[in-house]
Amino acid sequence: MSQLSIDDIRVLCDAHSKPLELHFQYGTAGFRTLGNTLDSVLFRVGILAGLRSKRLDGKTIGVMVTASHNPEADNGVKLVDPRGEMLEAAWETHATVLANASTTDDFLHALDLFVRNVKIDLSKPSRVVYARDTRPSGVALISSLEDGLKAIGAEARDAGVTTTPILHYLVKAINTKGTKESYGDDSEDGYFKKLSDSFKKLVAGRPKITPLVIDCANGVGAPIAAKLVEYLGESIPLILENTSITTLGALNNACGADFVKTMQKLPPSLVEVLKPGQRACSLDGDADRLMYYYLDDRGYFSMLDGDKIAALVAAFIVDLVKLAGLESTIKVGVVQTAYANGASTRYLAKRLPVKCVPTGVKHLHHAAEHYNIGVYFEANGHGTVLFSPQAQETLANHEPSTPAQSTALNHLVNLTHLINQTVGDALSDMLLVEVVLAHKSYTGVEWNSLYADLPNRLVKVVVSDRNAFRTEDAERRLISPSGLQAKIDELVRRYDGGRSFVRPSGTEDVVRVYAEAILKTQADELAFRVAGLVYDEAGGDPSRRPKEFL
């Protein structure tokens, strides 16, 4: 490592020593745990980000400090690759190895091996852009990150306090600047202009949009949504709630997309705000997840999750492609996981191809890239729409033969600008939903009536070894323990519209059981019967067997 200042790295590494008792794991969401334990990780991620940039000939890499929908005490960090996509999978392992080197000497040894094995030319330039959410621990963690960037000699750009999707946008915009693939101006202002200009074009001539209440989760979505309001002007009235970003303990506390999805009820802070007949949405802590809901005329709460968003958006895009005369050229598809409600899958499958993939954004994003236009949303509200380079070229060059085709074509082109194609983006997705509702003249009730969700239940089963459970068929069937899947199949056959699957958690020693059926009581019963099977099969202590397991 002759072109790195080992002495500088050693001094700074000593100042950011690793807690000996902790093990860190780079997963789908990057590193994520208690914020006060991550000092050494952030320093080392700074070095890794710099090396990633060098390995890619000086392309700009992104680093986002956030723990998304987790409680305020947690924090985390993840890297963003040059096209705004998630870090290449092989480098997740490298990140984990470097983060867990026990001492400075161990770290320097691991670093040397890594640079040699990955064949990094240390003379190459290194560029990194970084940002954080509003968590109190973020300030110190950014300082640790900056020490890592300094140690590796990276040219660093601080994007300040912003949302995860904006950081992804910036990375892609920086790396495509001055090329024919230019994604937009590489600034927050560029992001806001791109979204607001396309939104205004898409809703022009439509009836005036009624006010939308936004639960900002007391997170970074609050100041960013407030800026977006200025750019949108009178095109849509937005009412921002839960904007207390300086109140300790408020972040994601009884508010936000994860609260709404998990509890299936209004955030308490909106009970006095939302009126019967009004719709609202919740962002999560870093504004990459979106959950819609409304009160009907009688004041009853109904939730519109990622499955409902996918159904609304995919059907709209399919209609536009047909109206533009492009259905033989542009193929639209939807990607789901096994957690997608069976009713949504049936609704979509009548209209376009539907693919099921294992849980995790990287699986969804990768599969969506195989379509000309790929739509993916997880039930938790994280998702986006991808337009392939071929689809974008077709839209740019297609000659419409009628005014109706021309209008539909323009709508599709504007959608490519409105949608943040790098990652799930709650604010971009919110505007997308509002466009479709405006075009269809739908209220929340009409949107919700596209299909009726099958009642479902998700149950966690604590096991001693989650690795004993292995799956196939996009996590919908078990291949081990041997014989367990046949027993589950036998149970499922007893219930009308029954479906159930079992998959190990990626982060803790639990197995998750999902079940659905025509009736709520049957979905619950099926879930608890399968949970009981799993508990017994895993050798669970009969004296500690949860009483609800059947």
PDB file of C-alpha atoms in Angstrom, residues 371-486:
ATOM      1  CA  TYR A 371     -38.646  -5.593 -18.199  1.00  0.00           C
ATOM      2  CA  ASN A 372     -38.841  -2.567 -20.518  1.00  0.00           C
ATOM      3  CA  ILE A 373     -40.807  -0.960 -17.681  1.00  0.00           C
ATOM      4  CA  GLY A 374     -40.501  -2.764 -14.352  1.00  0.00           C
ATOM      5  CA  VAL A 375     -42.692  -1.882 -11.363  1.00  0.00           C
ATOM      6  CA  TYR A 376     -41.769  -3.094  -7.892  1.00  0.00           C
ATOM      7  CA  PHE A 377     -43.173  -2.263  -4.474  1.00  0.00           C
ATOM      8  CA  GLU A 378     -42.789  -4.209  -1.275  1.00  0.00           C
ATOM      9  CA  ALA A 379     -45.897  -4.354   0.906  1.00  0.00           C
ATOM     10  CA  ASN A 380     -43.999  -2.099   3.376  1.00  0.00           C
ATOM     11  CA  GLY A 381     -44.220   0.766   0.880  1.00  0.00           C
ATOM     12  CA  HIS A 382     -40.700   0.703  -0.550  1.00  0.00           C
ATOM     13  CA  GLY A 383     -40.555   0.645  -4.323  1.00  0.00           C
ATOM     14  CA  THR A 384     -40.167   2.399  -7.646  1.00  0.00           C
ATOM     15  CA  VAL A 385     -40.564   2.027 -11.417  1.00  0.00           C
ATOM     16  CA  LEU A 386     -37.623   1.339 -13.747  1.00  0.00           C
ATOM     17  CA  PHE A 387     -37.573   2.349 -17.417  1.00  0.00           C
ATOM     18  CA  SER A 388     -34.936   0.424 -19.388  1.00  0.00           C
ATOM     19  CA  PRO A 389     -32.569   2.349 -21.690  1.00  0.00           C
ATOM     20  CA  GLN A 390     -34.399   0.723 -24.631  1.00  0.00           C
ATOM     21  CA  ALA A 391     -37.784   1.904 -23.308  1.00  0.00           C
ATOM     22  CA  GLN A 392     -36.479   5.439 -22.806  1.00  0.00           C
ATOM     23  CA  GLU A 393     -35.055   5.465 -26.344  1.00  0.00           C
ATOM     24  CA  THR A 394     -38.392   4.224 -27.734  1.00  0.00           C
ATOM     25  CA  LEU A 395     -40.263   6.966 -25.876  1.00  0.00           C
ATOM     26  CA  ALA A 396     -37.839   9.601 -27.169  1.00  0.00           C
ATOM     27  CA  ASN A 397     -38.017   8.494 -30.825  1.00  0.00           C
ATOM     28  CA  HIS A 398     -41.572   7.177 -31.293  1.00  0.00           C
ATOM     29  CA  GLU A 399     -43.684   9.150 -33.763  1.00  0.00           C
ATOM     30  CA  PRO A 400     -47.301   9.241 -32.546  1.00  0.00           C
ATOM     31  CA  SER A 401     -49.977   8.972 -35.246  1.00  0.00           C
ATOM     32  CA  THR A 402     -52.874  10.567 -33.318  1.00  0.00           C
ATOM     33  CA  PRO A 403     -53.275  13.341 -30.725  1.00  0.00           C
ATOM     34  CA  ALA A 404     -54.286  10.703 -28.142  1.00  0.00           C
ATOM     35  CA  GLN A 405     -51.062   8.772 -28.789  1.00  0.00           C
ATOM     36  CA  SER A 406     -49.063  11.992 -28.475  1.00  0.00           C
ATOM     37  CA  THR A 407     -50.656  12.822 -25.110  1.00  0.00           C
ATOM     38  CA  ALA A 408     -50.016   9.326 -23.709  1.00  0.00           C
ATOM     39  CA  LEU A 409     -46.438   9.418 -24.978  1.00  0.00           C
ATOM     40  CA  ASN A 410     -45.805  12.766 -23.273  1.00  0.00           C
ATOM     41  CA  HIS A 411     -47.248  11.393 -20.034  1.00  0.00           C
ATOM     42  CA  LEU A 412     -44.857   8.419 -20.171  1.00  0.00           C
ATOM     43  CA  VAL A 413     -41.865  10.687 -20.849  1.00  0.00           C
ATOM     44  CA  ASN A 414     -42.831  12.900 -17.898  1.00  0.00           C
ATOM     45  CA  LEU A 415     -43.191   9.817 -15.677  1.00  0.00           C
ATOM     46  CA  THR A 416     -39.540   8.936 -16.409  1.00  0.00           C
ATOM     47  CA  HIS A 417     -38.610  12.303 -14.854  1.00  0.00           C
ATOM     48  CA  LEU A 418     -41.089  12.210 -11.965  1.00  0.00           C
ATOM     49  CA  ILE A 419     -40.032   8.753 -10.770  1.00  0.00           C
ATOM     50  CA  ASN A 420     -36.730   8.378  -8.895  1.00  0.00           C
ATOM     51  CA  GLN A 421     -35.459   5.282 -10.694  1.00  0.00           C
ATOM     52  CA  THR A 422     -32.424   4.796  -8.462  1.00  0.00           C
ATOM     53  CA  VAL A 423     -34.286   3.654  -5.350  1.00  0.00           C
ATOM     54  CA  GLY A 424     -37.630   3.739  -3.533  1.00  0.00           C
ATOM     55  CA  ASP A 425     -38.419   7.410  -2.846  1.00  0.00           C
ATOM     56  CA  ALA A 426     -41.445   8.269  -0.706  1.00  0.00           C
ATOM     57  CA  LEU A 427     -41.848  11.828  -2.026  1.00  0.00           C
ATOM     58  CA  SER A 428     -41.429  10.859  -5.683  1.00  0.00           C
ATOM     59  CA  ASP A 429     -43.781   7.879  -5.198  1.00  0.00           C
ATOM     60  CA  MET A 430     -46.295  10.140  -3.429  1.00  0.00           C
ATOM     61  CA  LEU A 431     -46.394  12.488  -6.424  1.00  0.00           C
ATOM     62  CA  LEU A 432     -46.717   9.471  -8.738  1.00  0.00           C
ATOM     63  CA  VAL A 433     -49.746   8.230  -6.774  1.00  0.00           C
ATOM     64  CA  GLU A 434     -51.281  11.713  -6.869  1.00  0.00           C
ATOM     65  CA  VAL A 435     -50.840  11.831 -10.664  1.00  0.00           C
ATOM     66  CA  VAL A 436     -52.699   8.534 -11.103  1.00  0.00           C
ATOM     67  CA  LEU A 437     -55.475   9.551  -8.693  1.00  0.00           C
ATOM     68  CA  ALA A 438     -55.859  12.844 -10.598  1.00  0.00           C
ATOM     69  CA  HIS A 439     -56.028  11.079 -13.984  1.00  0.00           C
ATOM     70  CA  LYS A 440     -58.476   8.442 -12.764  1.00  0.00           C
ATOM     71  CA  SER A 441     -60.489  10.857 -10.578  1.00  0.00           C
ATOM     72  CA  TYR A 442     -60.180   8.275  -7.793  1.00  0.00           C
ATOM     73  CA  THR A 443     -60.809   8.866  -4.116  1.00  0.00           C
ATOM     74  CA  GLY A 444     -59.131   6.578  -1.592  1.00  0.00           C
ATOM     75  CA  VAL A 445     -62.289   4.447  -1.530  1.00  0.00           C
ATOM     76  CA  GLU A 446     -62.232   3.898  -5.303  1.00  0.00           C
ATOM     77  CA  TRP A 447     -58.515   3.108  -5.287  1.00  0.00           C
ATOM     78  CA  ASN A 448     -59.004   0.635  -2.443  1.00  0.00           C
ATOM     79  CA  SER A 449     -61.823  -1.096  -4.337  1.00  0.00           C
ATOM     80  CA  LEU A 450     -59.500  -2.218  -7.183  1.00  0.00           C
ATOM     81  CA  TYR A 451     -59.340  -5.465  -5.210  1.00  0.00           C
ATOM     82  CA  ALA A 452     -60.086  -6.625  -1.658  1.00  0.00           C
ATOM     83  CA  ASP A 453     -57.052  -7.791   0.331  1.00  0.00           C
ATOM     84  CA  LEU A 454     -57.183 -11.343   1.591  1.00  0.00           C
ATOM     85  CA  PRO A 455     -57.030 -11.428   5.408  1.00  0.00           C
ATOM     86  CA  ASN A 456     -53.494 -12.340   6.489  1.00  0.00           C
ATOM     87  CA  ARG A 457     -51.366 -12.903   9.560  1.00  0.00           C
ATOM     88  CA  LEU A 458     -47.606 -12.715  10.151  1.00  0.00           C
ATOM     89  CA  VAL A 459     -46.204 -14.638  13.133  1.00  0.00           C
ATOM     90  CA  LYS A 460     -42.627 -14.782  14.476  1.00  0.00           C
ATOM     91  CA  VAL A 461     -41.339 -18.090  15.841  1.00  0.00           C
ATOM     92  CA  VAL A 462     -38.175 -17.973  17.978  1.00  0.00           C
ATOM     93  CA  VAL A 463     -35.802 -20.834  17.040  1.00  0.00           C
ATOM     94  CA  SER A 464     -32.339 -21.859  18.192  1.00  0.00           C
ATOM     95  CA  ASP A 465     -30.933 -22.001  14.643  1.00  0.00           C
ATOM     96  CA  ARG A 466     -32.634 -20.191  11.777  1.00  0.00           C
ATOM     97  CA  ASN A 467     -30.094 -21.702   9.344  1.00  0.00           C
ATOM     98  CA  ALA A 468     -31.871 -25.057   9.703  1.00  0.00           C
ATOM     99  CA  PHE A 469     -34.659 -23.546   7.583  1.00  0.00           C
ATOM    100  CA  ARG A 470     -33.807 -23.348   3.875  1.00  0.00           C
ATOM    101  CA  THR A 471     -36.161 -22.266   1.099  1.00  0.00           C
ATOM    102  CA  GLU A 472     -36.671 -22.401  -2.667  1.00  0.00           C
ATOM    103  CA  ASP A 473     -39.159 -20.988  -5.209  1.00  0.00           C
ATOM    104  CA  ALA A 474     -38.589 -17.345  -4.142  1.00  0.00           C
ATOM    105  CA  GLU A 475     -38.844 -18.326  -0.447  1.00  0.00           C
ATOM    106  CA  ARG A 476     -42.327 -19.798  -0.913  1.00  0.00           C
ATOM    107  CA  ARG A 477     -41.371 -23.417  -0.144  1.00  0.00           C
ATOM    108  CA  LEU A 478     -39.124 -25.091   2.444  1.00  0.00           C
ATOM    109  CA  ILE A 479     -36.499 -27.640   1.415  1.00  0.00           C
ATOM    110  CA  SER A 480     -35.360 -28.192   4.995  1.00  0.00           C
ATOM    111  CA  PRO A 481     -36.181 -29.354   7.616  1.00  0.00           C
ATOM    112  CA  SER A 482     -37.095 -32.378   5.517  1.00  0.00           C
ATOM    113  CA  GLY A 483     -40.808 -33.212   5.415  1.00  0.00           C
ATOM    114  CA  LEU A 484     -42.014 -29.951   6.988  1.00  0.00           C
ATOM    115  CA  GLN A 485     -43.257 -28.453   3.703  1.00  0.00           C
ATOM    116  CA  ALA A 486     -45.516 -31.467   3.084  1.00  0.00           C
TER     117      ALA A 486
END
